[in-house]
Amino acid sequence: MKSNLHKSHSAIFTQWPIAVDRRKQAREIQRWLMRWEFTHFVTLTFSDPDAGRATLRGSNLSGLYLTDRLRRWDALVCRELLGRNWHQRPADRPFWAGLLEKPDHSPHFHMLMMFPPNDRHDLPTTHALFELSAGRLWSKLVPAGTVEIEAVTSQRTLAEYVLKSFHVDVKYDKLILPDEFSRWSTPGTAAAIARHATKACSP
């Protein structure tokens, strides 16, 4: 018998009663976001209104392409910051939470990010490496896309901005949680993601 622990966060959230006030739900998520000391606010765009309808090979489900690009970008960023064996250092990976907005006509991700200390770089160096490489790595995966990075000066303001669309339409499958790409991954699958992402970026 499968344990409830194998259910994704989004599957659990979507089982909440519809009668629950949407604004209250958004406020609770906002409070959770404000528990963390995020340092960077990142917006990843596709600059392609049809990207939300793109599908991956072997699947007819739309929307998977968007999260696949984010998954590969996350792998490349981890490799850039932590080296080729980044998948063996889960505690050192960037910690982030994000939201997919307007997937049907103008898809983009808003992300709040922070970086745990590690034995490779001090935090200022880690921040600088990320800021220099984030756009380059995204453009290799999404050539028409853009990356905007801002320093976090107000946790509350950014949490409100990231969640602004939740006041209108609460869709928890659009919420990207910090362990989204690692909670079910074994070191082998993480390494495969890294290899595929790197291969996709090869000239």
PDB file of C-alpha atoms in Angstrom:
ATOM      1  CA  MET A   1       0.000   0.000   0.000  1.00  0.00           C
ATOM      2  CA  LYS A   2       1.366   3.391  -0.974  1.00  0.00           C
ATOM      3  CA  SER A   3       2.015   5.860   1.783  1.00  0.00           C
ATOM      4  CA  ASN A   4       0.432   9.309   1.740  1.00  0.00           C
ATOM      5  CA  LEU A   5       3.997  10.604   1.855  1.00  0.00           C
ATOM      6  CA  HIS A   6       4.228   9.764  -1.840  1.00  0.00           C
ATOM      7  CA  LYS A   7       1.554  12.291  -2.733  1.00  0.00           C
ATOM      8  CA  SER A   8       2.866  15.529  -4.177  1.00  0.00           C
ATOM      9  CA  HIS A   9       2.253  18.774  -2.323  1.00  0.00           C
ATOM     10  CA  SER A  10       0.062  20.029  -5.161  1.00  0.00           C
ATOM     11  CA  ALA A  11      -2.080  16.877  -5.054  1.00  0.00           C
ATOM     12  CA  ILE A  12      -2.649  17.348  -1.344  1.00  0.00           C
ATOM     13  CA  PHE A  13      -3.420  21.056  -1.687  1.00  0.00           C
ATOM     14  CA  THR A  14      -5.972  20.528  -4.452  1.00  0.00           C
ATOM     15  CA  GLN A  15      -7.967  18.280  -2.124  1.00  0.00           C
ATOM     16  CA  TRP A  16      -8.662  21.195   0.194  1.00  0.00           C
ATOM     17  CA  PRO A  17     -12.361  22.152   0.414  1.00  0.00           C
ATOM     18  CA  ILE A  18     -13.379  24.614  -2.279  1.00  0.00           C
ATOM     19  CA  ALA A  19     -15.217  26.591   0.379  1.00  0.00           C
ATOM     20  CA  VAL A  20     -11.923  27.628   2.004  1.00  0.00           C
ATOM     21  CA  ASP A  21     -11.449  31.336   1.451  1.00  0.00           C
ATOM     22  CA  ARG A  22      -8.938  31.933  -1.341  1.00  0.00           C
ATOM     23  CA  ARG A  23      -7.515  35.054   0.227  1.00  0.00           C
ATOM     24  CA  LYS A  24      -6.968  33.193   3.474  1.00  0.00           C
ATOM     25  CA  GLN A  25      -5.122  30.443   1.602  1.00  0.00           C
ATOM     26  CA  ALA A  26      -2.907  33.026  -0.111  1.00  0.00           C
ATOM     27  CA  ARG A  27      -2.170  34.717   3.233  1.00  0.00           C
ATOM     28  CA  GLU A  28      -1.111  31.409   4.786  1.00  0.00           C
ATOM     29  CA  ILE A  29       1.301  30.726   1.935  1.00  0.00           C
ATOM     30  CA  GLN A  30       2.590  34.277   2.234  1.00  0.00           C
ATOM     31  CA  ARG A  31       3.281  33.747   5.940  1.00  0.00           C
ATOM     32  CA  TRP A  32       5.177  30.569   5.128  1.00  0.00           C
ATOM     33  CA  LEU A  33       7.293  32.376   2.520  1.00  0.00           C
ATOM     34  CA  MET A  34       8.134  35.104   5.003  1.00  0.00           C
ATOM     35  CA  ARG A  35       9.713  32.573   7.348  1.00  0.00           C
ATOM     36  CA  TRP A  36      12.722  32.362   5.056  1.00  0.00           C
ATOM     37  CA  GLU A  37      15.423  34.947   4.473  1.00  0.00           C
ATOM     38  CA  PHE A  38      15.321  35.016   0.687  1.00  0.00           C
ATOM     39  CA  THR A  39      18.025  37.098  -0.952  1.00  0.00           C
ATOM     40  CA  HIS A  40      17.020  37.131  -4.635  1.00  0.00           C
ATOM     41  CA  PHE A  41      13.800  37.701  -6.544  1.00  0.00           C
ATOM     42  CA  VAL A  42      14.068  36.088  -9.976  1.00  0.00           C
ATOM     43  CA  THR A  43      11.721  36.271 -12.949  1.00  0.00           C
ATOM     44  CA  LEU A  44      12.208  33.762 -15.764  1.00  0.00           C
ATOM     45  CA  THR A  45      10.284  34.508 -18.960  1.00  0.00           C
ATOM     46  CA  PHE A  46       9.755  32.530 -22.160  1.00  0.00           C
ATOM     47  CA  SER A  47       8.802  35.468 -24.412  1.00  0.00           C
ATOM     48  CA  ASP A  48       6.694  32.993 -26.356  1.00  0.00           C
ATOM     49  CA  PRO A  49       2.894  32.915 -25.971  1.00  0.00           C
ATOM     50  CA  ASP A  50       2.798  29.346 -27.311  1.00  0.00           C
ATOM     51  CA  ALA A  51       5.290  27.920 -24.798  1.00  0.00           C
ATOM     52  CA  GLY A  52       2.497  26.946 -22.416  1.00  0.00           C
ATOM     53  CA  ARG A  53       0.990  24.696 -25.086  1.00  0.00           C
ATOM     54  CA  ALA A  54       4.248  22.967 -25.963  1.00  0.00           C
ATOM     55  CA  THR A  55       4.557  19.285 -25.077  1.00  0.00           C
ATOM     56  CA  LEU A  56       7.454  17.009 -24.302  1.00  0.00           C
ATOM     57  CA  ARG A  57       8.333  14.053 -26.463  1.00  0.00           C
ATOM     58  CA  GLY A  58       6.201  11.072 -25.508  1.00  0.00           C
ATOM     59  CA  SER A  59       3.547  13.134 -23.728  1.00  0.00           C
ATOM     60  CA  ASN A  60       0.418  14.947 -24.853  1.00  0.00           C
ATOM     61  CA  LEU A  61       0.160  16.954 -21.647  1.00  0.00           C
ATOM     62  CA  SER A  62       0.678  20.678 -22.046  1.00  0.00           C
ATOM     63  CA  GLY A  63       2.506  22.633 -19.366  1.00  0.00           C
ATOM     64  CA  LEU A  64       5.164  20.001 -18.758  1.00  0.00           C
ATOM     65  CA  TYR A  65       7.530  21.827 -21.093  1.00  0.00           C
ATOM     66  CA  LEU A  66       7.514  24.855 -18.817  1.00  0.00           C
ATOM     67  CA  THR A  67       8.461  22.964 -15.669  1.00  0.00           C
ATOM     68  CA  ASP A  68      10.959  20.871 -17.633  1.00  0.00           C
ATOM     69  CA  ARG A  69      12.821  24.034 -18.640  1.00  0.00           C
ATOM     70  CA  LEU A  70      12.845  25.149 -15.004  1.00  0.00           C
ATOM     71  CA  ARG A  71      14.067  21.713 -13.874  1.00  0.00           C
ATOM     72  CA  ARG A  72      16.946  21.808 -16.335  1.00  0.00           C
ATOM     73  CA  TRP A  73      17.827  25.371 -15.390  1.00  0.00           C
ATOM     74  CA  ASP A  74      17.875  24.385 -11.718  1.00  0.00           C
ATOM     75  CA  ALA A  75      20.259  21.519 -12.548  1.00  0.00           C
ATOM     76  CA  LEU A  76      22.573  23.802 -14.510  1.00  0.00           C
ATOM     77  CA  VAL A  77      22.608  26.435 -11.773  1.00  0.00           C
ATOM     78  CA  CYS A  78      23.431  23.764  -9.184  1.00  0.00           C
ATOM     79  CA  ARG A  79      26.268  22.491 -11.346  1.00  0.00           C
ATOM     80  CA  GLU A  80      27.578  26.013 -11.859  1.00  0.00           C
ATOM     81  CA  LEU A  81      27.634  26.714  -8.124  1.00  0.00           C
ATOM     82  CA  LEU A  82      28.535  23.302  -6.698  1.00  0.00           C
ATOM     83  CA  GLY A  83      30.445  21.490  -9.423  1.00  0.00           C
ATOM     84  CA  ARG A  84      29.753  18.325 -11.386  1.00  0.00           C
ATOM     85  CA  ASN A  85      28.819  16.326  -8.275  1.00  0.00           C
ATOM     86  CA  TRP A  86      26.141  18.794  -7.168  1.00  0.00           C
ATOM     87  CA  HIS A  87      23.526  16.020  -7.025  1.00  0.00           C
ATOM     88  CA  GLN A  88      25.475  14.480  -4.151  1.00  0.00           C
ATOM     89  CA  ARG A  89      25.138  17.702  -2.127  1.00  0.00           C
ATOM     90  CA  PRO A  90      21.391  18.218  -1.637  1.00  0.00           C
ATOM     91  CA  ALA A  91      21.856  20.410   1.451  1.00  0.00           C
ATOM     92  CA  ASP A  92      23.962  22.880  -0.557  1.00  0.00           C
ATOM     93  CA  ARG A  93      21.497  23.362  -3.416  1.00  0.00           C
ATOM     94  CA  PRO A  94      19.759  26.728  -3.807  1.00  0.00           C
ATOM     95  CA  PHE A  95      16.556  26.959  -1.784  1.00  0.00           C
ATOM     96  CA  TRP A  96      13.672  28.554  -3.623  1.00  0.00           C
ATOM     97  CA  ALA A  97       9.930  28.824  -3.970  1.00  0.00           C
ATOM     98  CA  GLY A  98       8.133  30.086  -7.022  1.00  0.00           C
ATOM     99  CA  LEU A  99       4.940  30.515  -8.947  1.00  0.00           C
ATOM    100  CA  LEU A 100       4.103  29.909 -12.597  1.00  0.00           C
ATOM    101  CA  GLU A 101       2.029  32.806 -13.920  1.00  0.00           C
ATOM    102  CA  LYS A 102      -0.084  33.159 -17.070  1.00  0.00           C
ATOM    103  CA  PRO A 103       0.883  29.770 -18.554  1.00  0.00           C
ATOM    104  CA  ASP A 104      -1.725  30.038 -21.313  1.00  0.00           C
ATOM    105  CA  HIS A 105      -0.602  33.255 -22.967  1.00  0.00           C
ATOM    106  CA  SER A 106       2.480  34.760 -21.316  1.00  0.00           C
ATOM    107  CA  PRO A 107       4.216  32.097 -19.217  1.00  0.00           C
ATOM    108  CA  HIS A 108       6.806  33.141 -16.674  1.00  0.00           C
ATOM    109  CA  PHE A 109       8.093  32.052 -13.297  1.00  0.00           C
ATOM    110  CA  HIS A 110       8.492  34.280 -10.262  1.00  0.00           C
ATOM    111  CA  MET A 111      10.934  32.841  -7.761  1.00  0.00           C
ATOM    112  CA  LEU A 112      12.240  33.757  -4.338  1.00  0.00           C
ATOM    113  CA  MET A 113      15.707  32.303  -3.829  1.00  0.00           C
ATOM    114  CA  MET A 114      18.321  31.906  -1.126  1.00  0.00           C
ATOM    115  CA  PHE A 115      21.642  30.091  -1.056  1.00  0.00           C
ATOM    116  CA  PRO A 116      22.929  28.022   1.872  1.00  0.00           C
ATOM    117  CA  PRO A 117      26.605  28.377   2.780  1.00  0.00           C
ATOM    118  CA  ASN A 118      28.887  25.707   1.361  1.00  0.00           C
ATOM    119  CA  ASP A 119      32.573  24.810   1.413  1.00  0.00           C
ATOM    120  CA  ARG A 120      33.209  25.867  -2.194  1.00  0.00           C
ATOM    121  CA  HIS A 121      32.448  29.587  -2.022  1.00  0.00           C
ATOM    122  CA  ASP A 122      31.551  32.216   0.512  1.00  0.00           C
ATOM    123  CA  LEU A 123      28.064  33.690   0.131  1.00  0.00           C
ATOM    124  CA  PRO A 124      29.087  36.884  -1.724  1.00  0.00           C
ATOM    125  CA  THR A 125      30.951  34.750  -4.275  1.00  0.00           C
ATOM    126  CA  THR A 126      28.001  32.364  -4.600  1.00  0.00           C
ATOM    127  CA  HIS A 127      25.651  35.300  -5.165  1.00  0.00           C
ATOM    128  CA  ALA A 128      27.957  36.795  -7.781  1.00  0.00           C
ATOM    129  CA  LEU A 129      28.326  33.486  -9.622  1.00  0.00           C
ATOM    130  CA  PHE A 130      24.570  33.028  -9.693  1.00  0.00           C
ATOM    131  CA  GLU A 131      23.895  36.558 -10.912  1.00  0.00           C
ATOM    132  CA  LEU A 132      26.475  36.197 -13.689  1.00  0.00           C
ATOM    133  CA  SER A 133      25.374  32.756 -14.869  1.00  0.00           C
ATOM    134  CA  ALA A 134      21.582  32.671 -14.397  1.00  0.00           C
ATOM    135  CA  GLY A 135      20.725  34.513 -17.606  1.00  0.00           C
ATOM    136  CA  ARG A 136      23.322  32.710 -19.706  1.00  0.00           C
ATOM    137  CA  LEU A 137      22.069  29.283 -18.595  1.00  0.00           C
ATOM    138  CA  TRP A 138      18.405  30.162 -19.135  1.00  0.00           C
ATOM    139  CA  SER A 139      19.046  31.543 -22.613  1.00  0.00           C
ATOM    140  CA  LYS A 140      20.659  28.263 -23.631  1.00  0.00           C
ATOM    141  CA  LEU A 141      17.482  26.419 -22.664  1.00  0.00           C
ATOM    142  CA  VAL A 142      15.025  29.121 -23.742  1.00  0.00           C
ATOM    143  CA  PRO A 143      16.760  31.251 -26.404  1.00  0.00           C
ATOM    144  CA  ALA A 144      14.001  33.874 -26.528  1.00  0.00           C
ATOM    145  CA  GLY A 145      13.636  33.991 -22.755  1.00  0.00           C
ATOM    146  CA  THR A 146      14.864  36.580 -20.296  1.00  0.00           C
ATOM    147  CA  VAL A 147      15.987  36.597 -16.680  1.00  0.00           C
ATOM    148  CA  GLU A 148      15.526  39.463 -14.254  1.00  0.00           C
ATOM    149  CA  ILE A 149      17.207  39.358 -10.847  1.00  0.00           C
ATOM    150  CA  GLU A 150      16.524  41.751  -7.990  1.00  0.00           C
ATOM    151  CA  ALA A 151      17.903  41.864  -4.477  1.00  0.00           C
ATOM    152  CA  VAL A 152      15.269  41.186  -1.839  1.00  0.00           C
ATOM    153  CA  THR A 153      14.800  44.230   0.357  1.00  0.00           C
ATOM    154  CA  SER A 154      11.341  43.440   1.718  1.00  0.00           C
ATOM    155  CA  GLN A 155      10.219  39.858   2.278  1.00  0.00           C
ATOM    156  CA  ARG A 156       6.583  40.914   2.663  1.00  0.00           C
ATOM    157  CA  THR A 157       6.417  42.976  -0.535  1.00  0.00           C
ATOM    158  CA  LEU A 158       7.937  40.236  -2.655  1.00  0.00           C
ATOM    159  CA  ALA A 159       5.827  37.490  -1.083  1.00  0.00           C
ATOM    160  CA  GLU A 160       2.726  39.563  -1.880  1.00  0.00           C
ATOM    161  CA  TYR A 161       3.889  40.104  -5.453  1.00  0.00           C
ATOM    162  CA  VAL A 162       4.670  36.441  -6.070  1.00  0.00           C
ATOM    163  CA  LEU A 163       1.235  35.457  -4.780  1.00  0.00           C
ATOM    164  CA  LYS A 164      -0.839  38.242  -6.282  1.00  0.00           C
ATOM    165  CA  SER A 165      -2.612  35.965  -8.757  1.00  0.00           C
ATOM    166  CA  PHE A 166      -3.663  33.606  -5.951  1.00  0.00           C
ATOM    167  CA  HIS A 167      -6.228  36.160  -4.809  1.00  0.00           C
ATOM    168  CA  VAL A 168      -8.082  35.572  -8.060  1.00  0.00           C
ATOM    169  CA  ASP A 169      -7.505  31.933  -8.911  1.00  0.00           C
ATOM    170  CA  VAL A 170      -5.857  29.560  -6.444  1.00  0.00           C
ATOM    171  CA  LYS A 171      -4.122  26.823  -8.435  1.00  0.00           C
ATOM    172  CA  TYR A 172      -1.659  24.936  -6.308  1.00  0.00           C
ATOM    173  CA  ASP A 173      -0.218  23.046  -9.250  1.00  0.00           C
ATOM    174  CA  LYS A 174       1.317  26.390 -10.301  1.00  0.00           C
ATOM    175  CA  LEU A 175       3.145  26.716  -6.978  1.00  0.00           C
ATOM    176  CA  ILE A 176       6.724  25.439  -7.225  1.00  0.00           C
ATOM    177  CA  LEU A 177       7.991  24.290  -3.841  1.00  0.00           C
ATOM    178  CA  PRO A 178      11.640  24.171  -2.694  1.00  0.00           C
ATOM    179  CA  ASP A 179      11.974  20.399  -3.066  1.00  0.00           C
ATOM    180  CA  GLU A 180      10.058  20.197  -6.339  1.00  0.00           C
ATOM    181  CA  PHE A 181      12.934  18.686  -8.311  1.00  0.00           C
ATOM    182  CA  SER A 182      14.653  16.752  -5.554  1.00  0.00           C
ATOM    183  CA  ARG A 183      11.990  15.169  -3.344  1.00  0.00           C
ATOM    184  CA  TRP A 184      11.668  12.017  -5.434  1.00  0.00           C
ATOM    185  CA  SER A 185      15.083  12.079  -7.082  1.00  0.00           C
ATOM    186  CA  THR A 186      17.773   9.526  -6.425  1.00  0.00           C
ATOM    187  CA  PRO A 187      21.387  10.556  -7.059  1.00  0.00           C
ATOM    188  CA  GLY A 188      21.162   8.613 -10.329  1.00  0.00           C
ATOM    189  CA  THR A 189      18.132  10.475 -11.656  1.00  0.00           C
ATOM    190  CA  ALA A 190      19.549  13.815 -10.517  1.00  0.00           C
ATOM    191  CA  ALA A 191      22.765  13.051 -12.381  1.00  0.00           C
ATOM    192  CA  ALA A 192      20.754  12.112 -15.477  1.00  0.00           C
ATOM    193  CA  ILE A 193      18.891  15.430 -15.341  1.00  0.00           C
ATOM    194  CA  ALA A 194      22.207  17.240 -15.115  1.00  0.00           C
ATOM    195  CA  ARG A 195      23.643  15.308 -18.077  1.00  0.00           C
ATOM    196  CA  HIS A 196      20.561  15.908 -20.221  1.00  0.00           C
ATOM    197  CA  ALA A 197      20.470  19.592 -19.328  1.00  0.00           C
ATOM    198  CA  THR A 198      24.152  19.991 -20.143  1.00  0.00           C
ATOM    199  CA  LYS A 199      23.698  18.089 -23.412  1.00  0.00           C
ATOM    200  CA  ALA A 200      20.773  20.325 -24.351  1.00  0.00           C
ATOM    201  CA  CYS A 201      22.983  23.362 -23.864  1.00  0.00           C
ATOM    202  CA  SER A 202      25.861  22.051 -25.924  1.00  0.00           C
ATOM    203  CA  PRO A 203      26.467  23.988 -29.145  1.00  0.00           C
TER     204      PRO A 203
END
